[in-house]
Amino acid sequence: EGIVVPRGSGSLVRKLGFPATHEMQIWDALNFAELEVIHTPSHHWGARFTHDTHRDYGGYIVRAGGKSVFHCGDSAYFKGFSEIGKRCDIDIALMPIGAYESPSGRDVHMNPEEAVRAFADLGAKAMIPMHYGTFPLANEALHEPVERLLMEADRLGISDKVIIPEEGVGIEW
């Protein structure tokens, strides 16, 4: 039990009071009773300061009870999504769709169309978008990511695989 973080990030969370800190490298897997956690690659970085370049970054697949959820974390689109999908069956993919019009111009976040492409590469059964609409992180309008996501999913004929949660409303899976 405890907290799971990418390699090199333990020092950022050790003082938060978790009973243990588990640092993982890409493709490491940890088992906690009936729960399995796999650390996956992404196209991002884990630095918090200019000189802070030794931290990994990535997403996670969490498996339990015969189901799996992929939490992408922050990532730009990259070919690694296909490898993740080949290595792991994914029921639900939590994919970032916002902060793509970054003032810095860094290639670290996907736009909604790239998120749909990554979802297809993963071969997941359903997609839930994240990383949008809470507060402005970039130059796109707050409502734009979901609108673009739904247009792209409709264009590709996969709208039935996209779940947009409503605040306070549960989802049966």
PDB file of C-alpha atoms in Angstrom:
ATOM      1  CA  GLU A   1       0.000   0.000   0.000  1.00  0.00           C
ATOM      2  CA  GLY A   2       1.048   3.600  -0.419  1.00  0.00           C
ATOM      3  CA  ILE A   3       1.548   5.879  -3.389  1.00  0.00           C
ATOM      4  CA  VAL A   4       2.886   4.951  -6.829  1.00  0.00           C
ATOM      5  CA  VAL A   5       5.013   7.515  -8.681  1.00  0.00           C
ATOM      6  CA  PRO A   6       7.420   7.568 -11.646  1.00  0.00           C
ATOM      7  CA  ARG A   7      11.139   6.933 -10.996  1.00  0.00           C
ATOM      8  CA  GLY A   8      12.788   9.962  -9.431  1.00  0.00           C
ATOM      9  CA  SER A   9       9.553  11.495  -8.105  1.00  0.00           C
ATOM     10  CA  GLY A  10       9.497   9.930  -4.651  1.00  0.00           C
ATOM     11  CA  SER A  11      11.118  12.973  -3.066  1.00  0.00           C
ATOM     12  CA  LEU A  12       8.143  15.093  -4.181  1.00  0.00           C
ATOM     13  CA  VAL A  13       5.597  13.026  -2.223  1.00  0.00           C
ATOM     14  CA  ARG A  14       7.380  11.362   0.711  1.00  0.00           C
ATOM     15  CA  LYS A  15       6.320  14.038   3.207  1.00  0.00           C
ATOM     16  CA  LEU A  16       2.612  13.641   2.345  1.00  0.00           C
ATOM     17  CA  GLY A  17       2.112  10.873   4.903  1.00  0.00           C
ATOM     18  CA  PHE A  18       1.623   7.795   2.711  1.00  0.00           C
ATOM     19  CA  PRO A  19       2.750   4.565   4.376  1.00  0.00           C
ATOM     20  CA  ALA A  20       5.067   3.781   1.437  1.00  0.00           C
ATOM     21  CA  THR A  21       6.309   5.362  -1.791  1.00  0.00           C
ATOM     22  CA  HIS A  22       6.744   3.049  -4.781  1.00  0.00           C
ATOM     23  CA  GLU A  23       8.859   4.506  -7.599  1.00  0.00           C
ATOM     24  CA  MET A  24       8.300   2.783 -10.942  1.00  0.00           C
ATOM     25  CA  GLN A  25      10.184   2.707 -14.216  1.00  0.00           C
ATOM     26  CA  ILE A  26       8.393   2.383 -17.540  1.00  0.00           C
ATOM     27  CA  TRP A  27       6.767  -1.077 -17.892  1.00  0.00           C
ATOM     28  CA  ASP A  28       7.281  -1.924 -14.231  1.00  0.00           C
ATOM     29  CA  ALA A  29       4.280  -3.665 -12.658  1.00  0.00           C
ATOM     30  CA  LEU A  30       3.304  -3.692  -8.987  1.00  0.00           C
ATOM     31  CA  ASN A  31       0.691  -5.867  -7.343  1.00  0.00           C
ATOM     32  CA  PHE A  32      -1.300  -4.865  -4.273  1.00  0.00           C
ATOM     33  CA  ALA A  33      -3.600  -7.754  -3.286  1.00  0.00           C
ATOM     34  CA  GLU A  34      -6.125  -7.889  -6.171  1.00  0.00           C
ATOM     35  CA  LEU A  35      -4.855  -4.687  -7.828  1.00  0.00           C
ATOM     36  CA  GLU A  36      -2.124  -4.461 -10.489  1.00  0.00           C
ATOM     37  CA  VAL A  37      -0.499  -1.168 -11.542  1.00  0.00           C
ATOM     38  CA  ILE A  38       1.633  -0.903 -14.710  1.00  0.00           C
ATOM     39  CA  HIS A  39       3.634   2.247 -15.488  1.00  0.00           C
ATOM     40  CA  THR A  40       3.381   3.144 -19.189  1.00  0.00           C
ATOM     41  CA  PRO A  41       5.384   5.523 -21.395  1.00  0.00           C
ATOM     42  CA  SER A  42       4.223   8.950 -22.572  1.00  0.00           C
ATOM     43  CA  HIS A  43       5.565  11.893 -24.543  1.00  0.00           C
ATOM     44  CA  HIS A  44       6.100  14.453 -21.768  1.00  0.00           C
ATOM     45  CA  TRP A  45       8.646  15.177 -19.095  1.00  0.00           C
ATOM     46  CA  GLY A  46       8.686  15.032 -15.300  1.00  0.00           C
ATOM     47  CA  ALA A  47      10.764  18.111 -14.512  1.00  0.00           C
ATOM     48  CA  ARG A  48       9.434  20.597 -12.002  1.00  0.00           C
ATOM     49  CA  PHE A  49      12.325  23.058 -12.217  1.00  0.00           C
ATOM     50  CA  THR A  50      14.881  24.032 -14.881  1.00  0.00           C
ATOM     51  CA  HIS A  51      17.614  21.809 -13.398  1.00  0.00           C
ATOM     52  CA  ASP A  52      15.132  19.023 -12.520  1.00  0.00           C
ATOM     53  CA  THR A  53      15.651  16.576 -15.420  1.00  0.00           C
ATOM     54  CA  HIS A  54      16.028  13.199 -13.697  1.00  0.00           C
ATOM     55  CA  ARG A  55      12.346  12.326 -13.192  1.00  0.00           C
ATOM     56  CA  ASP A  56      10.402   9.892 -15.351  1.00  0.00           C
ATOM     57  CA  TYR A  57       6.882  10.592 -16.472  1.00  0.00           C
ATOM     58  CA  GLY A  58       4.113   8.458 -17.904  1.00  0.00           C
ATOM     59  CA  GLY A  59       0.699   6.955 -17.491  1.00  0.00           C
ATOM     60  CA  TYR A  60      -0.660   3.968 -15.623  1.00  0.00           C
ATOM     61  CA  ILE A  61      -2.811   0.959 -16.319  1.00  0.00           C
ATOM     62  CA  VAL A  62      -4.732  -0.230 -13.287  1.00  0.00           C
ATOM     63  CA  ARG A  63      -6.237  -3.729 -13.364  1.00  0.00           C
ATOM     64  CA  ALA A  64      -8.642  -5.280 -10.883  1.00  0.00           C
ATOM     65  CA  GLY A  65     -11.606  -7.605 -11.013  1.00  0.00           C
ATOM     66  CA  GLY A  66     -11.042  -8.483 -14.658  1.00  0.00           C
ATOM     67  CA  LYS A  67     -11.260  -4.805 -15.772  1.00  0.00           C
ATOM     68  CA  SER A  68      -8.565  -2.322 -16.725  1.00  0.00           C
ATOM     69  CA  VAL A  69      -8.330   1.458 -16.790  1.00  0.00           C
ATOM     70  CA  PHE A  70      -5.568   3.374 -18.575  1.00  0.00           C
ATOM     71  CA  HIS A  71      -4.794   6.811 -17.144  1.00  0.00           C
ATOM     72  CA  CYS A  72      -2.726   8.477 -19.856  1.00  0.00           C
ATOM     73  CA  GLY A  73      -1.306  11.254 -17.713  1.00  0.00           C
ATOM     74  CA  ASP A  74      -0.108  14.289 -19.663  1.00  0.00           C
ATOM     75  CA  SER A  75       1.174  13.361 -23.097  1.00  0.00           C
ATOM     76  CA  ALA A  76       1.511  14.565 -26.630  1.00  0.00           C
ATOM     77  CA  TYR A  77       0.577  12.062 -29.319  1.00  0.00           C
ATOM     78  CA  PHE A  78       3.337   9.511 -29.976  1.00  0.00           C
ATOM     79  CA  LYS A  79       3.629   6.084 -31.552  1.00  0.00           C
ATOM     80  CA  GLY A  80       3.962   4.460 -28.131  1.00  0.00           C
ATOM     81  CA  PHE A  81       0.172   4.262 -27.785  1.00  0.00           C
ATOM     82  CA  SER A  82       0.190   1.338 -30.225  1.00  0.00           C
ATOM     83  CA  GLU A  83       2.756  -0.494 -28.075  1.00  0.00           C
ATOM     84  CA  ILE A  84       0.709   0.125 -24.930  1.00  0.00           C
ATOM     85  CA  GLY A  85      -2.351  -1.323 -26.672  1.00  0.00           C
ATOM     86  CA  LYS A  86      -0.408  -4.376 -27.885  1.00  0.00           C
ATOM     87  CA  ARG A  87       0.954  -5.106 -24.403  1.00  0.00           C
ATOM     88  CA  CYS A  88      -2.253  -4.526 -22.443  1.00  0.00           C
ATOM     89  CA  ASP A  89      -5.982  -4.957 -22.989  1.00  0.00           C
ATOM     90  CA  ILE A  90      -7.701  -1.739 -21.948  1.00  0.00           C
ATOM     91  CA  ASP A  91     -11.357  -1.373 -21.065  1.00  0.00           C
ATOM     92  CA  ILE A  92     -11.471   2.360 -20.340  1.00  0.00           C
ATOM     93  CA  ALA A  93      -8.911   4.936 -21.495  1.00  0.00           C
ATOM     94  CA  LEU A  94      -8.784   8.270 -19.670  1.00  0.00           C
ATOM     95  CA  MET A  95      -7.347  10.560 -22.350  1.00  0.00           C
ATOM     96  CA  PRO A  96      -6.257  14.208 -22.037  1.00  0.00           C
ATOM     97  CA  ILE A  97      -7.910  16.530 -24.561  1.00  0.00           C
ATOM     98  CA  GLY A  98      -7.014  20.040 -23.338  1.00  0.00           C
ATOM     99  CA  ALA A  99      -4.124  22.480 -22.989  1.00  0.00           C
ATOM    100  CA  TYR A 100      -3.043  21.889 -26.599  1.00  0.00           C
ATOM    101  CA  GLU A 101      -2.760  25.576 -27.546  1.00  0.00           C
ATOM    102  CA  SER A 102       0.080  26.110 -25.083  1.00  0.00           C
ATOM    103  CA  PRO A 103       1.631  29.583 -24.952  1.00  0.00           C
ATOM    104  CA  SER A 104       5.058  27.879 -24.710  1.00  0.00           C
ATOM    105  CA  GLY A 105       4.488  25.909 -27.926  1.00  0.00           C
ATOM    106  CA  ARG A 106       5.863  22.745 -26.301  1.00  0.00           C
ATOM    107  CA  ASP A 107       4.788  19.408 -27.777  1.00  0.00           C
ATOM    108  CA  VAL A 108       3.488  17.895 -24.527  1.00  0.00           C
ATOM    109  CA  HIS A 109      -0.315  17.741 -24.859  1.00  0.00           C
ATOM    110  CA  MET A 110      -2.679  16.224 -27.422  1.00  0.00           C
ATOM    111  CA  ASN A 111      -5.443  18.066 -29.168  1.00  0.00           C
ATOM    112  CA  PRO A 112      -8.836  16.268 -29.222  1.00  0.00           C
ATOM    113  CA  GLU A 113      -8.244  14.734 -32.664  1.00  0.00           C
ATOM    114  CA  GLU A 114      -4.892  13.319 -31.546  1.00  0.00           C
ATOM    115  CA  ALA A 115      -6.521  11.950 -28.383  1.00  0.00           C
ATOM    116  CA  VAL A 116      -9.033  10.059 -30.546  1.00  0.00           C
ATOM    117  CA  ARG A 117      -6.164   8.736 -32.670  1.00  0.00           C
ATOM    118  CA  ALA A 118      -4.305   7.615 -29.527  1.00  0.00           C
ATOM    119  CA  PHE A 119      -7.500   5.960 -28.254  1.00  0.00           C
ATOM    120  CA  ALA A 120      -7.780   4.040 -31.529  1.00  0.00           C
ATOM    121  CA  ASP A 121      -4.096   3.032 -31.306  1.00  0.00           C
ATOM    122  CA  LEU A 122      -4.724   1.676 -27.795  1.00  0.00           C
ATOM    123  CA  GLY A 123      -7.646  -0.455 -28.949  1.00  0.00           C
ATOM    124  CA  ALA A 124      -9.526   0.429 -25.758  1.00  0.00           C
ATOM    125  CA  LYS A 125     -13.253  -0.249 -25.450  1.00  0.00           C
ATOM    126  CA  ALA A 126     -14.273   3.197 -24.158  1.00  0.00           C
ATOM    127  CA  MET A 127     -12.751   6.656 -23.803  1.00  0.00           C
ATOM    128  CA  ILE A 128     -13.362   9.207 -21.079  1.00  0.00           C
ATOM    129  CA  PRO A 129     -11.776  12.626 -21.751  1.00  0.00           C
ATOM    130  CA  MET A 130      -9.872  14.465 -19.020  1.00  0.00           C
ATOM    131  CA  HIS A 131      -7.530  17.443 -18.603  1.00  0.00           C
ATOM    132  CA  TYR A 132      -9.938  20.090 -19.886  1.00  0.00           C
ATOM    133  CA  GLY A 133     -12.592  22.574 -18.804  1.00  0.00           C
ATOM    134  CA  THR A 134     -11.648  23.077 -15.160  1.00  0.00           C
ATOM    135  CA  PHE A 135      -9.565  26.216 -15.548  1.00  0.00           C
ATOM    136  CA  PRO A 136      -7.648  27.765 -18.452  1.00  0.00           C
ATOM    137  CA  LEU A 137      -4.351  25.958 -19.048  1.00  0.00           C
ATOM    138  CA  ALA A 138      -3.738  27.205 -22.587  1.00  0.00           C
ATOM    139  CA  ASN A 139      -5.167  29.450 -25.284  1.00  0.00           C
ATOM    140  CA  GLU A 140      -8.125  27.310 -26.439  1.00  0.00           C
ATOM    141  CA  ALA A 141     -11.649  28.170 -25.235  1.00  0.00           C
ATOM    142  CA  LEU A 142     -12.860  26.060 -22.286  1.00  0.00           C
ATOM    143  CA  HIS A 143     -15.714  24.482 -24.304  1.00  0.00           C
ATOM    144  CA  GLU A 144     -13.644  23.768 -27.430  1.00  0.00           C
ATOM    145  CA  PRO A 145     -11.926  20.468 -26.458  1.00  0.00           C
ATOM    146  CA  VAL A 146     -15.168  18.513 -25.925  1.00  0.00           C
ATOM    147  CA  GLU A 147     -16.763  19.963 -29.070  1.00  0.00           C
ATOM    148  CA  ARG A 148     -13.754  18.941 -31.183  1.00  0.00           C
ATOM    149  CA  LEU A 149     -13.579  15.520 -29.518  1.00  0.00           C
ATOM    150  CA  LEU A 150     -17.238  14.775 -30.273  1.00  0.00           C
ATOM    151  CA  MET A 151     -16.901  16.005 -33.872  1.00  0.00           C
ATOM    152  CA  GLU A 152     -13.868  13.752 -34.473  1.00  0.00           C
ATOM    153  CA  ALA A 153     -15.488  10.737 -32.795  1.00  0.00           C
ATOM    154  CA  ASP A 154     -18.610  11.280 -34.925  1.00  0.00           C
ATOM    155  CA  ARG A 155     -16.511  11.638 -38.091  1.00  0.00           C
ATOM    156  CA  LEU A 156     -14.822   8.293 -37.331  1.00  0.00           C
ATOM    157  CA  GLY A 157     -18.065   6.576 -36.311  1.00  0.00           C
ATOM    158  CA  ILE A 158     -16.993   5.879 -32.733  1.00  0.00           C
ATOM    159  CA  SER A 159     -19.201   8.307 -30.797  1.00  0.00           C
ATOM    160  CA  ASP A 160     -20.722   5.368 -28.923  1.00  0.00           C
ATOM    161  CA  LYS A 161     -17.287   4.659 -27.387  1.00  0.00           C
ATOM    162  CA  VAL A 162     -16.838   8.174 -25.965  1.00  0.00           C
ATOM    163  CA  ILE A 163     -18.252   8.851 -22.503  1.00  0.00           C
ATOM    164  CA  ILE A 164     -18.535  12.461 -21.347  1.00  0.00           C
ATOM    165  CA  PRO A 165     -19.306  12.264 -17.615  1.00  0.00           C
ATOM    166  CA  GLU A 166     -21.822  14.685 -16.204  1.00  0.00           C
ATOM    167  CA  GLU A 167     -21.098  16.188 -12.823  1.00  0.00           C
ATOM    168  CA  GLY A 168     -22.899  14.230 -10.106  1.00  0.00           C
ATOM    169  CA  VAL A 169     -24.130  11.497 -12.483  1.00  0.00           C
ATOM    170  CA  GLY A 170     -22.757   7.965 -12.159  1.00  0.00           C
ATOM    171  CA  ILE A 171     -21.805   5.727 -15.081  1.00  0.00           C
ATOM    172  CA  GLU A 172     -22.543   2.034 -15.237  1.00  0.00           C
ATOM    173  CA  TRP A 173     -19.936  -0.070 -16.973  1.00  0.00           C
TER     174      TRP A 173
END
